[in-house]
Amino acid sequence: MSKAFFIFSRLKKTMAAIAAVGFLFALAVPAAAKENTDVLVGVKILSMLNRELPAPLVMGIVYDPGNSESKSSAESIKAVLDAGVKTSEGAGVSGRLIPLAEIDKLSQVSFAFITTGVKAQFDRIAQISASHGILTMTSDIECVRANKCILGIESQNVVQIYFSRAASETAKINFDSAFIMLVKKV
Amino acid sequence: MKRSLMKSGSVVVFSAVAAFVLSGGQARAQFINYGALQDIFDEPVTTSATGTPQRASETAADMTIITADQIRQSGLRKIPEILNMYAAGLNLLQTGVNEYDVGIRGFQQPYSPRLLVLIDGRQVFNYDYSRTQWENLPINVDDIRQIEVVRGASSALFGSNATSGVVNIITYSPLYDTNNVANFTLGTQSSYQGDATVTQRIDRVGGVKVSTGGLTEHEFAGTATGPSDYAGAENPFHGYVNGSGYFKVSPTFIVGGEISASRKKGEEVLPDFTEHTTSTTTYSVRGGWQWASPFGTIKHDNYINQNILDYTGQFPNPYALLGAYGTDPQVVSTTNSLFVSRMEDLFDVGPSHTFRIAGEYRHKYITFKSNYYDTYEKPIINQDVFSLGGTWLWHIRDDLSWTNAAQYEVNQMDAMGGTLNDTVLFGSTQPYTKADFDRQFQTFAFNSGLVWTVTDKDTLRATYGRGIQDPSLINAGFFGNEYITSGAPPGYPRLVYQALGSPYIKPTIMNDYNLAYDRKVPEIFSKVHVAAYYKSSRDIIGDLTPTVTTGLDSHGELVTIMTQGQGNLGPAHGIGGELSIDGTFDGFRWDASYSYTYVHDSAAVKEHLAFNGSAPQHEIRGHVGKTIGKWELDGSTHYGSSTDVLRTTTPLSLPTIVHIDNYYTVGARVGYKIDDNFVVALSGSNLSNMRTKENPYTILERRLFLGVTMHF
């Protein structure tokens, strides 16, 4: 009886642990998957830039190695880009992981995707974007609302694009006027 | 913030001044990268609702967007038939194998003057009677990106005549799209049709595009052609060519131009419900630019349309009234022209407000001649229209927006030629002098629309439109008043035929209230649309009762004067709505709709136009399709309830009502993709019946087509 109880107790703990891992996994994986689709929308938006980005197109993926959500998102995005993503004009886009500690490398990429969970470096990201004219896009709409990122992208259910005119003007990034009419300005 | 406000303020002032000083209107389609925007936002984008680019789901108008895929899957190659398959609330009056009039939500009549049609933002309206010659549009159906159908008055955006709705046909832009396609289709009724489009692009710089095509076919056996047999009525044809080029001079500056020519011949039904053979040659030239400036997106658009028409037929052969026909059918020729110059500025003020300020100048004229008129002095009617308008789009919240648009127009008219200066000739029978035609009138159009995205699945729209229908050039000013001798049977007195426009005719005002609800139903991969409307129209324009008088003219000669006048008939009111569903899943696609329309006519409107029975009160449309590998299979059906449609069989007499029973038709298409560039399709319309009568003017026949389409 006691052995059975022990086994049952262990089983419960195991089940609970599996459930907890599953729950965390469920939280983490959809976030990554969500940002993957946001990135694909972001690549399409490149055709709306008023100036052509020089080839080769490299997307900087800014993440916080200490934040598991941010890290897994970044790795997932990199994997998606490595699998082959092209702009509507047919140019290939490669990904480059940029941990927060190396944030200055943001100046070396064509454009950047800011993963969720790097709020502490919003100011620095905005500075580099402004000084080097780097287009920044993110799934973290807070970054756009704070006028630190230029574009915020939501692609679940209904596509919504958020736009910070202030960040855009500071970085001297201009878009097709029709596109700007369709986005939500913060 | 202060700097931003100052900048916003200066933008408003600059834009207002620029628009006022220069001259304005709707967005020019070829400047917009529809394909890329649709790809990003996962839904079509349109400018037809507010003049500003909007996602289809967020428009402040009740509209249907028909995509290029839907056009291909329909198996149809004539735009009115494509509209009739997909657009709920649309009423088609097909009076011949290639003759159409299209109305929206009732109020249907030949030469429908209440639906404004545009190709890439250019009006293709024919201002003689204010109507669209659908069968003469200079366009390749394979070059259409999408067709936008707006239900409801939109005059504040598009100007006069958008009183029931707007159809904006958007073609592929050579600036952004490479569309190289050719189609050849053979069909029953000795139908031969060919179309081709070739595009040459320089990536991110620009491109040029040329389209050409035409068709010839045999008229339906049941098509009425009037009392005489007129050359050309049996074998209608249409041919066209158009070219366009658009270039980015800089990242923010685009220039472009278009040119087109088209010609048609076929049977038409005029607003007096008589049939005629007409041939029309149409030319257009267009040029403009767009600048994404610090003051907003500024556009300047200029174009000229010219239509040269020959009417042959009972127009009338005037001696018919006296019990005999003349020796020749009467040929009436008109030339009408439209010049438009518009400028607009589209700009944001803060994150929540978008403004469009527009100014526009339009010049219209018509000339007239007839082979019956021996005292020929060409009458000319001119109209100059100055308009100033704008749109204010307010994003109140992320889920709530409010759009208001207004347009004020000043219409200046004058006339010359004809017999206007010859009042001596007809003495008291001359109702107007030249001074009567030198007049001015003003109109004010307004639109308001509230869009509430209740949830990700639910959207509510409440809209109001005050639409204006200006009198056509013939309604308002045409004055044909001439002795007629040619073709007179021996012994008959000379005739004077007065086609009498009225300079004092008032514009028709349409107040249009609309409530619409969209609901996504992901459980069945579909979207449901429900709409209800009420519209009230006053001062409806139409033909007055013809009169015939006989007397001595000022020279003492006995003449018979026949007069066909124009005037305001009175009010009419309409109510109705649409219920539709569409969706796609796993290669399946479907759409179905039910439309209800009821129009209450005042007495004079009932006598002269009879809107009440002019279109089916109940219409049901259905379509289902499936893509299986290389095969595309589509079928459609259409039911229309019975109608009571007017027809005139005796020249210069009142039309009489003809009852038409309810009908249904079935269409289908089977397409096979041989490879990525080559498709063969077998399609048919009216398959369920050998012959179907939908109106008094023709009997539709079963038709089959075999077409090949090649992309290269």
mmCIF file with all atom_site columns, N, CA, C and O in Angstrom, chain B residues 507-551:
data_model
loop_
_atom_site.group_PDB
_atom_site.id
_atom_site.type_symbol
_atom_site.label_atom_id
_atom_site.label_alt_id
_atom_site.label_comp_id
_atom_site.label_asym_id
_atom_site.label_entity_id
_atom_site.label_seq_id
_atom_site.pdbx_PDB_ins_code
_atom_site.Cartn_x
_atom_site.Cartn_y
_atom_site.Cartn_z
_atom_site.occupancy
_atom_site.B_iso_or_equiv
_atom_site.pdbx_formal_charge
_atom_site.auth_seq_id
_atom_site.auth_comp_id
_atom_site.auth_asym_id
_atom_site.auth_atom_id
_atom_site.pdbx_PDB_model_num
ATOM 1   N N  . PRO B 1 507 ? -29.632 69.128 -59.861 1.00 0.00 ? 507 PRO B N  1
ATOM 2   C CA . PRO B 1 507 ? -28.940 67.865 -59.580 1.00 0.00 ? 507 PRO B CA 1
ATOM 3   C C  . PRO B 1 507 ? -29.809 66.970 -58.696 1.00 0.00 ? 507 PRO B C  1
ATOM 4   O O  . PRO B 1 507 ? -30.596 67.459 -57.885 1.00 0.00 ? 507 PRO B O  1
ATOM 5   N N  . THR B 1 508 ? -29.657 65.673 -58.888 1.00 0.00 ? 508 THR B N  1
ATOM 6   C CA . THR B 1 508 ? -30.335 64.724 -58.007 1.00 0.00 ? 508 THR B CA 1
ATOM 7   C C  . THR B 1 508 ? -29.509 64.573 -56.724 1.00 0.00 ? 508 THR B C  1
ATOM 8   O O  . THR B 1 508 ? -28.285 64.435 -56.785 1.00 0.00 ? 508 THR B O  1
ATOM 9   N N  . ILE B 1 509 ? -30.200 64.611 -55.599 1.00 0.00 ? 509 ILE B N  1
ATOM 10  C CA . ILE B 1 509 ? -29.520 64.424 -54.314 1.00 0.00 ? 509 ILE B CA 1
ATOM 11  C C  . ILE B 1 509 ? -29.900 63.052 -53.757 1.00 0.00 ? 509 ILE B C  1
ATOM 12  O O  . ILE B 1 509 ? -31.076 62.708 -53.674 1.00 0.00 ? 509 ILE B O  1
ATOM 13  N N  . MET B 1 510 ? -28.903 62.289 -53.390 1.00 0.00 ? 510 MET B N  1
ATOM 14  C CA . MET B 1 510 ? -29.133 60.958 -52.822 1.00 0.00 ? 510 MET B CA 1
ATOM 15  C C  . MET B 1 510 ? -28.599 60.927 -51.394 1.00 0.00 ? 510 MET B C  1
ATOM 16  O O  . MET B 1 510 ? -27.404 61.107 -51.168 1.00 0.00 ? 510 MET B O  1
ATOM 17  N N  . ASN B 1 511 ? -29.490 60.738 -50.414 1.00 0.00 ? 511 ASN B N  1
ATOM 18  C CA . ASN B 1 511 ? -29.064 60.541 -49.031 1.00 0.00 ? 511 ASN B CA 1
ATOM 19  C C  . ASN B 1 511 ? -29.048 59.045 -48.757 1.00 0.00 ? 511 ASN B C  1
ATOM 20  O O  . ASN B 1 511 ? -30.062 58.368 -48.882 1.00 0.00 ? 511 ASN B O  1
ATOM 21  N N  . ASP B 1 512 ? -27.885 58.553 -48.381 1.00 0.00 ? 512 ASP B N  1
ATOM 22  C CA . ASP B 1 512 ? -27.654 57.115 -48.326 1.00 0.00 ? 512 ASP B CA 1
ATOM 23  C C  . ASP B 1 512 ? -27.160 56.726 -46.938 1.00 0.00 ? 512 ASP B C  1
ATOM 24  O O  . ASP B 1 512 ? -26.108 57.184 -46.488 1.00 0.00 ? 512 ASP B O  1
ATOM 25  N N  . TYR B 1 513 ? -27.951 55.889 -46.245 1.00 0.00 ? 513 TYR B N  1
ATOM 26  C CA . TYR B 1 513 ? -27.594 55.443 -44.888 1.00 0.00 ? 513 TYR B CA 1
ATOM 27  C C  . TYR B 1 513 ? -27.308 53.950 -44.945 1.00 0.00 ? 513 TYR B C  1
ATOM 28  O O  . TYR B 1 513 ? -28.085 53.185 -45.509 1.00 0.00 ? 513 TYR B O  1
ATOM 29  N N  . ASN B 1 514 ? -26.218 53.550 -44.350 1.00 0.00 ? 514 ASN B N  1
ATOM 30  C CA . ASN B 1 514 ? -25.789 52.168 -44.472 1.00 0.00 ? 514 ASN B CA 1
ATOM 31  C C  . ASN B 1 514 ? -25.235 51.642 -43.155 1.00 0.00 ? 514 ASN B C  1
ATOM 32  O O  . ASN B 1 514 ? -24.476 52.341 -42.466 1.00 0.00 ? 514 ASN B O  1
ATOM 33  N N  . LEU B 1 515 ? -25.619 50.425 -42.805 1.00 0.00 ? 515 LEU B N  1
ATOM 34  C CA . LEU B 1 515 ? -25.097 49.764 -41.609 1.00 0.00 ? 515 LEU B CA 1
ATOM 35  C C  . LEU B 1 515 ? -24.599 48.388 -42.028 1.00 0.00 ? 515 LEU B C  1
ATOM 36  O O  . LEU B 1 515 ? -25.344 47.636 -42.676 1.00 0.00 ? 515 LEU B O  1
ATOM 37  N N  . ALA B 1 516 ? -23.363 48.072 -41.702 1.00 0.00 ? 516 ALA B N  1
ATOM 38  C CA . ALA B 1 516 ? -22.799 46.795 -42.139 1.00 0.00 ? 516 ALA B CA 1
ATOM 39  C C  . ALA B 1 516 ? -22.054 46.129 -40.990 1.00 0.00 ? 516 ALA B C  1
ATOM 40  O O  . ALA B 1 516 ? -21.479 46.800 -40.116 1.00 0.00 ? 516 ALA B O  1
ATOM 41  N N  . TYR B 1 517 ? -22.069 44.811 -41.007 1.00 0.00 ? 517 TYR B N  1
ATOM 42  C CA . TYR B 1 517 ? -21.415 44.023 -39.954 1.00 0.00 ? 517 TYR B CA 1
ATOM 43  C C  . TYR B 1 517 ? -20.652 42.876 -40.607 1.00 0.00 ? 517 TYR B C  1
ATOM 44  O O  . TYR B 1 517 ? -21.201 42.144 -41.435 1.00 0.00 ? 517 TYR B O  1
ATOM 45  N N  . ASP B 1 518 ? -19.381 42.776 -40.265 1.00 0.00 ? 518 ASP B N  1
ATOM 46  C CA . ASP B 1 518 ? -18.554 41.674 -40.756 1.00 0.00 ? 518 ASP B CA 1
ATOM 47  C C  . ASP B 1 518 ? -18.168 40.780 -39.591 1.00 0.00 ? 518 ASP B C  1
ATOM 48  O O  . ASP B 1 518 ? -17.788 41.274 -38.515 1.00 0.00 ? 518 ASP B O  1
ATOM 49  N N  . ARG B 1 519 ? -18.242 39.495 -39.813 1.00 0.00 ? 519 ARG B N  1
ATOM 50  C CA . ARG B 1 519 ? -17.875 38.551 -38.754 1.00 0.00 ? 519 ARG B CA 1
ATOM 51  C C  . ARG B 1 519 ? -17.033 37.432 -39.367 1.00 0.00 ? 519 ARG B C  1
ATOM 52  O O  . ARG B 1 519 ? -17.461 36.768 -40.335 1.00 0.00 ? 519 ARG B O  1
ATOM 53  N N  . LYS B 1 520 ? -15.834 37.277 -38.839 1.00 0.00 ? 520 LYS B N  1
ATOM 54  C CA . LYS B 1 520 ? -15.020 36.136 -39.267 1.00 0.00 ? 520 LYS B CA 1
ATOM 55  C C  . LYS B 1 520 ? -15.499 34.898 -38.523 1.00 0.00 ? 520 LYS B C  1
ATOM 56  O O  . LYS B 1 520 ? -15.735 34.969 -37.305 1.00 0.00 ? 520 LYS B O  1
ATOM 57  N N  . VAL B 1 521 ? -15.635 33.809 -39.231 1.00 0.00 ? 521 VAL B N  1
ATOM 58  C CA . VAL B 1 521 ? -16.056 32.557 -38.597 1.00 0.00 ? 521 VAL B CA 1
ATOM 59  C C  . VAL B 1 521 ? -14.986 31.510 -38.901 1.00 0.00 ? 521 VAL B C  1
ATOM 60  O O  . VAL B 1 521 ? -15.113 30.718 -39.844 1.00 0.00 ? 521 VAL B O  1
ATOM 61  N N  . PRO B 1 522 ? -13.903 31.547 -38.123 1.00 0.00 ? 522 PRO B N  1
ATOM 62  C CA . PRO B 1 522 ? -12.778 30.655 -38.452 1.00 0.00 ? 522 PRO B CA 1
ATOM 63  C C  . PRO B 1 522 ? -13.145 29.185 -38.381 1.00 0.00 ? 522 PRO B C  1
ATOM 64  O O  . PRO B 1 522 ? -12.498 28.350 -39.008 1.00 0.00 ? 522 PRO B O  1
ATOM 65  N N  . GLU B 1 523 ? -14.189 28.877 -37.596 1.00 0.00 ? 523 GLU B N  1
ATOM 66  C CA . GLU B 1 523 ? -14.588 27.466 -37.470 1.00 0.00 ? 523 GLU B CA 1
ATOM 67  C C  . GLU B 1 523 ? -14.965 26.874 -38.827 1.00 0.00 ? 523 GLU B C  1
ATOM 68  O O  . GLU B 1 523 ? -14.803 25.671 -39.056 1.00 0.00 ? 523 GLU B O  1
ATOM 69  N N  . ILE B 1 524 ? -15.485 27.735 -39.710 1.00 0.00 ? 524 ILE B N  1
ATOM 70  C CA . ILE B 1 524 ? -15.816 27.247 -41.063 1.00 0.00 ? 524 ILE B CA 1
ATOM 71  C C  . ILE B 1 524 ? -15.008 28.010 -42.108 1.00 0.00 ? 524 ILE B C  1
ATOM 72  O O  . ILE B 1 524 ? -15.400 28.097 -43.265 1.00 0.00 ? 524 ILE B O  1
ATOM 73  N N  . PHE B 1 525 ? -13.889 28.611 -41.677 1.00 0.00 ? 525 PHE B N  1
ATOM 74  C CA . PHE B 1 525 ? -12.938 29.277 -42.576 1.00 0.00 ? 525 PHE B CA 1
ATOM 75  C C  . PHE B 1 525 ? -13.625 30.326 -43.440 1.00 0.00 ? 525 PHE B C  1
ATOM 76  O O  . PHE B 1 525 ? -13.340 30.450 -44.626 1.00 0.00 ? 525 PHE B O  1
ATOM 77  N N  . SER B 1 526 ? -14.533 31.059 -42.861 1.00 0.00 ? 526 SER B N  1
ATOM 78  C CA . SER B 1 526 ? -15.354 31.958 -43.658 1.00 0.00 ? 526 SER B CA 1
ATOM 79  C C  . SER B 1 526 ? -15.496 33.327 -43.015 1.00 0.00 ? 526 SER B C  1
ATOM 80  O O  . SER B 1 526 ? -15.147 33.523 -41.842 1.00 0.00 ? 526 SER B O  1
ATOM 81  N N  . LYS B 1 527 ? -16.020 34.236 -43.801 1.00 0.00 ? 527 LYS B N  1
ATOM 82  C CA . LYS B 1 527 ? -16.379 35.563 -43.313 1.00 0.00 ? 527 LYS B CA 1
ATOM 83  C C  . LYS B 1 527 ? -17.823 35.838 -43.726 1.00 0.00 ? 527 LYS B C  1
ATOM 84  O O  . LYS B 1 527 ? -18.205 35.578 -44.872 1.00 0.00 ? 527 LYS B O  1
ATOM 85  N N  . VAL B 1 528 ? -18.586 36.344 -42.774 1.00 0.00 ? 528 VAL B N  1
ATOM 86  C CA . VAL B 1 528 ? -19.990 36.653 -43.049 1.00 0.00 ? 528 VAL B CA 1
ATOM 87  C C  . VAL B 1 528 ? -20.147 38.165 -43.089 1.00 0.00 ? 528 VAL B C  1
ATOM 88  O O  . VAL B 1 528 ? -19.542 38.885 -42.274 1.00 0.00 ? 528 VAL B O  1
ATOM 89  N N  . HIS B 1 529 ? -20.916 38.645 -44.022 1.00 0.00 ? 529 HIS B N  1
ATOM 90  C CA . HIS B 1 529 ? -21.142 40.083 -44.173 1.00 0.00 ? 529 HIS B CA 1
ATOM 91  C C  . HIS B 1 529 ? -22.651 40.333 -44.210 1.00 0.00 ? 529 HIS B C  1
ATOM 92  O O  . HIS B 1 529 ? -23.371 39.675 -44.956 1.00 0.00 ? 529 HIS B O  1
ATOM 93  N N  . VAL B 1 530 ? -23.094 41.254 -43.383 1.00 0.00 ? 530 VAL B N  1
ATOM 94  C CA . VAL B 1 530 ? -24.516 41.642 -43.372 1.00 0.00 ? 530 VAL B CA 1
ATOM 95  C C  . VAL B 1 530 ? -24.573 43.152 -43.539 1.00 0.00 ? 530 VAL B C  1
ATOM 96  O O  . VAL B 1 530 ? -23.831 43.884 -42.864 1.00 0.00 ? 530 VAL B O  1
ATOM 97  N N  . ALA B 1 531 ? -25.426 43.634 -44.421 1.00 0.00 ? 531 ALA B N  1
ATOM 98  C CA . ALA B 1 531 ? -25.560 45.081 -44.606 1.00 0.00 ? 531 ALA B CA 1
ATOM 99  C C  . ALA B 1 531 ? -27.026 45.437 -44.821 1.00 0.00 ? 531 ALA B C  1
ATOM 100 O O  . ALA B 1 531 ? -27.790 44.657 -45.390 1.00 0.00 ? 531 ALA B O  1
ATOM 101 N N  . ALA B 1 532 ? -27.395 46.599 -44.317 1.00 0.00 ? 532 ALA B N  1
ATOM 102 C CA . ALA B 1 532 ? -28.743 47.117 -44.541 1.00 0.00 ? 532 ALA B CA 1
ATOM 103 C C  . ALA B 1 532 ? -28.613 48.581 -44.925 1.00 0.00 ? 532 ALA B C  1
ATOM 104 O O  . ALA B 1 532 ? -27.703 49.272 -44.450 1.00 0.00 ? 532 ALA B O  1
ATOM 105 N N  . TYR B 1 533 ? -29.499 49.049 -45.782 1.00 0.00 ? 533 TYR B N  1
ATOM 106 C CA . TYR B 1 533 ? -29.400 50.441 -46.214 1.00 0.00 ? 533 TYR B CA 1
ATOM 107 C C  . TYR B 1 533 ? -30.776 51.051 -46.403 1.00 0.00 ? 533 TYR B C  1
ATOM 108 O O  . TYR B 1 533 ? -31.775 50.346 -46.601 1.00 0.00 ? 533 TYR B O  1
ATOM 109 N N  . TYR B 1 534 ? -30.781 52.351 -46.344 1.00 0.00 ? 534 TYR B N  1
ATOM 110 C CA . TYR B 1 534 ? -31.953 53.133 -46.744 1.00 0.00 ? 534 TYR B CA 1
ATOM 111 C C  . TYR B 1 534 ? -31.425 54.294 -47.557 1.00 0.00 ? 534 TYR B C  1
ATOM 112 O O  . TYR B 1 534 ? -30.459 54.963 -47.147 1.00 0.00 ? 534 TYR B O  1
ATOM 113 N N  . LYS B 1 535 ? -31.996 54.547 -48.706 1.00 0.00 ? 535 LYS B N  1
ATOM 114 C CA . LYS B 1 535 ? -31.547 55.710 -49.462 1.00 0.00 ? 535 LYS B CA 1
ATOM 115 C C  . LYS B 1 535 ? -32.745 56.475 -50.008 1.00 0.00 ? 535 LYS B C  1
ATOM 116 O O  . LYS B 1 535 ? -33.732 55.881 -50.448 1.00 0.00 ? 535 LYS B O  1
ATOM 117 N N  . SER B 1 536 ? -32.604 57.749 -49.915 1.00 0.00 ? 536 SER B N  1
ATOM 118 C CA . SER B 1 536 ? -33.685 58.641 -50.304 1.00 0.00 ? 536 SER B CA 1
ATOM 119 C C  . SER B 1 536 ? -33.162 59.591 -51.360 1.00 0.00 ? 536 SER B C  1
ATOM 120 O O  . SER B 1 536 ? -32.159 60.280 -51.155 1.00 0.00 ? 536 SER B O  1
ATOM 121 N N  . SER B 1 537 ? -33.834 59.610 -52.494 1.00 0.00 ? 537 SER B N  1
ATOM 122 C CA . SER B 1 537 ? -33.345 60.382 -53.624 1.00 0.00 ? 537 SER B CA 1
ATOM 123 C C  . SER B 1 537 ? -34.392 61.406 -54.032 1.00 0.00 ? 537 SER B C  1
ATOM 124 O O  . SER B 1 537 ? -35.570 61.069 -54.158 1.00 0.00 ? 537 SER B O  1
ATOM 125 N N  . ARG B 1 538 ? -33.985 62.635 -54.228 1.00 0.00 ? 538 ARG B N  1
ATOM 126 C CA . ARG B 1 538 ? -34.960 63.639 -54.683 1.00 0.00 ? 538 ARG B CA 1
ATOM 127 C C  . ARG B 1 538 ? -34.484 64.292 -55.982 1.00 0.00 ? 538 ARG B C  1
ATOM 128 O O  . ARG B 1 538 ? -33.303 64.279 -56.292 1.00 0.00 ? 538 ARG B O  1
ATOM 129 N N  . ASP B 1 539 ? -35.458 64.845 -56.707 1.00 0.00 ? 539 ASP B N  1
ATOM 130 C CA . ASP B 1 539 ? -35.175 65.494 -57.989 1.00 0.00 ? 539 ASP B CA 1
ATOM 131 C C  . ASP B 1 539 ? -34.519 64.538 -58.974 1.00 0.00 ? 539 ASP B C  1
ATOM 132 O O  . ASP B 1 539 ? -33.519 64.872 -59.639 1.00 0.00 ? 539 ASP B O  1
ATOM 133 N N  . ILE B 1 540 ? -35.070 63.361 -59.071 1.00 0.00 ? 540 ILE B N  1
ATOM 134 C CA . ILE B 1 540 ? -34.519 62.393 -60.024 1.00 0.00 ? 540 ILE B CA 1
ATOM 135 C C  . ILE B 1 540 ? -34.697 62.913 -61.450 1.00 0.00 ? 540 ILE B C  1
ATOM 136 O O  . ILE B 1 540 ? -35.753 63.433 -61.814 1.00 0.00 ? 540 ILE B O  1
ATOM 137 N N  . ILE B 1 541 ? -33.628 62.771 -62.225 1.00 0.00 ? 541 ILE B N  1
ATOM 138 C CA . ILE B 1 541 ? -33.597 63.331 -63.575 1.00 0.00 ? 541 ILE B CA 1
ATOM 139 C C  . ILE B 1 541 ? -34.064 62.294 -64.592 1.00 0.00 ? 541 ILE B C  1
ATOM 140 O O  . ILE B 1 541 ? -33.681 61.120 -64.516 1.00 0.00 ? 541 ILE B O  1
ATOM 141 N N  . GLY B 1 542 ? -34.889 62.724 -65.519 1.00 0.00 ? 542 GLY B N  1
ATOM 142 C CA . GLY B 1 542 ? -35.332 61.793 -66.543 1.00 0.00 ? 542 GLY B CA 1
ATOM 143 C C  . GLY B 1 542 ? -35.994 62.499 -67.715 1.00 0.00 ? 542 GLY B C  1
ATOM 144 O O  . GLY B 1 542 ? -36.154 63.733 -67.718 1.00 0.00 ? 542 GLY B O  1
ATOM 145 N N  . ASP B 1 543 ? -36.376 61.698 -68.712 1.00 0.00 ? 543 ASP B N  1
ATOM 146 C CA . ASP B 1 543 ? -37.094 62.235 -69.874 1.00 0.00 ? 543 ASP B CA 1
ATOM 147 C C  . ASP B 1 543 ? -38.506 62.639 -69.457 1.00 0.00 ? 543 ASP B C  1
ATOM 148 O O  . ASP B 1 543 ? -39.178 61.901 -68.737 1.00 0.00 ? 543 ASP B O  1
ATOM 149 N N  . LEU B 1 544 ? -38.954 63.783 -69.945 1.00 0.00 ? 544 LEU B N  1
ATOM 150 C CA . LEU B 1 544 ? -40.341 64.183 -69.722 1.00 0.00 ? 544 LEU B CA 1
ATOM 151 C C  . LEU B 1 544 ? -41.220 63.571 -70.815 1.00 0.00 ? 544 LEU B C  1
ATOM 152 O O  . LEU B 1 544 ? -40.707 62.996 -71.787 1.00 0.00 ? 544 LEU B O  1
ATOM 153 N N  . THR B 1 545 ? -42.505 63.708 -70.674 1.00 0.00 ? 545 THR B N  1
ATOM 154 C CA . THR B 1 545 ? -43.412 63.175 -71.686 1.00 0.00 ? 545 THR B CA 1
ATOM 155 C C  . THR B 1 545 ? -43.207 63.926 -73.006 1.00 0.00 ? 545 THR B C  1
ATOM 156 O O  . THR B 1 545 ? -43.256 65.162 -73.040 1.00 0.00 ? 545 THR B O  1
ATOM 157 N N  . PRO B 1 546 ? -42.952 63.224 -74.087 1.00 0.00 ? 546 PRO B N  1
ATOM 158 C CA . PRO B 1 546 ? -42.727 63.907 -75.373 1.00 0.00 ? 546 PRO B CA 1
ATOM 159 C C  . PRO B 1 546 ? -43.992 64.640 -75.827 1.00 0.00 ? 546 PRO B C  1
ATOM 160 O O  . PRO B 1 546 ? -45.113 64.221 -75.525 1.00 0.00 ? 546 PRO B O  1
ATOM 161 N N  . THR B 1 547 ? -43.801 65.716 -76.535 1.00 0.00 ? 547 THR B N  1
ATOM 162 C CA . THR B 1 547 ? -44.942 66.471 -77.055 1.00 0.00 ? 547 THR B CA 1
ATOM 163 C C  . THR B 1 547 ? -44.802 66.646 -78.558 1.00 0.00 ? 547 THR B C  1
ATOM 164 O O  . THR B 1 547 ? -43.689 66.695 -79.089 1.00 0.00 ? 547 THR B O  1
ATOM 165 N N  . VAL B 1 548 ? -45.931 66.743 -79.242 1.00 0.00 ? 548 VAL B N  1
ATOM 166 C CA . VAL B 1 548 ? -45.954 66.998 -80.681 1.00 0.00 ? 548 VAL B CA 1
ATOM 167 C C  . VAL B 1 548 ? -46.939 68.130 -80.942 1.00 0.00 ? 548 VAL B C  1
ATOM 168 O O  . VAL B 1 548 ? -48.095 68.056 -80.535 1.00 0.00 ? 548 VAL B O  1
ATOM 169 N N  . THR B 1 549 ? -46.464 69.194 -81.563 1.00 0.00 ? 549 THR B N  1
ATOM 170 C CA . THR B 1 549 ? -47.357 70.310 -81.900 1.00 0.00 ? 549 THR B CA 1
ATOM 171 C C  . THR B 1 549 ? -47.159 70.671 -83.368 1.00 0.00 ? 549 THR B C  1
ATOM 172 O O  . THR B 1 549 ? -46.067 70.479 -83.917 1.00 0.00 ? 549 THR B O  1
ATOM 173 N N  . THR B 1 550 ? -48.185 71.195 -83.977 1.00 0.00 ? 550 THR B N  1
ATOM 174 C CA . THR B 1 550 ? -48.110 71.627 -85.374 1.00 0.00 ? 550 THR B CA 1
ATOM 175 C C  . THR B 1 550 ? -48.561 73.080 -85.464 1.00 0.00 ? 550 THR B C  1
ATOM 176 O O  . THR B 1 550 ? -49.506 73.479 -84.789 1.00 0.00 ? 550 THR B O  1
ATOM 177 N N  . GLY B 1 551 ? -47.830 73.857 -86.217 1.00 0.00 ? 551 GLY B N  1
ATOM 178 C CA . GLY B 1 551 ? -48.204 75.260 -86.363 1.00 0.00 ? 551 GLY B CA 1
ATOM 179 C C  . GLY B 1 551 ? -47.327 75.954 -87.375 1.00 0.00 ? 551 GLY B C  1
ATOM 180 O O  . GLY B 1 551 ? -46.479 75.325 -88.032 1.00 0.00 ? 551 GLY B O  1
#
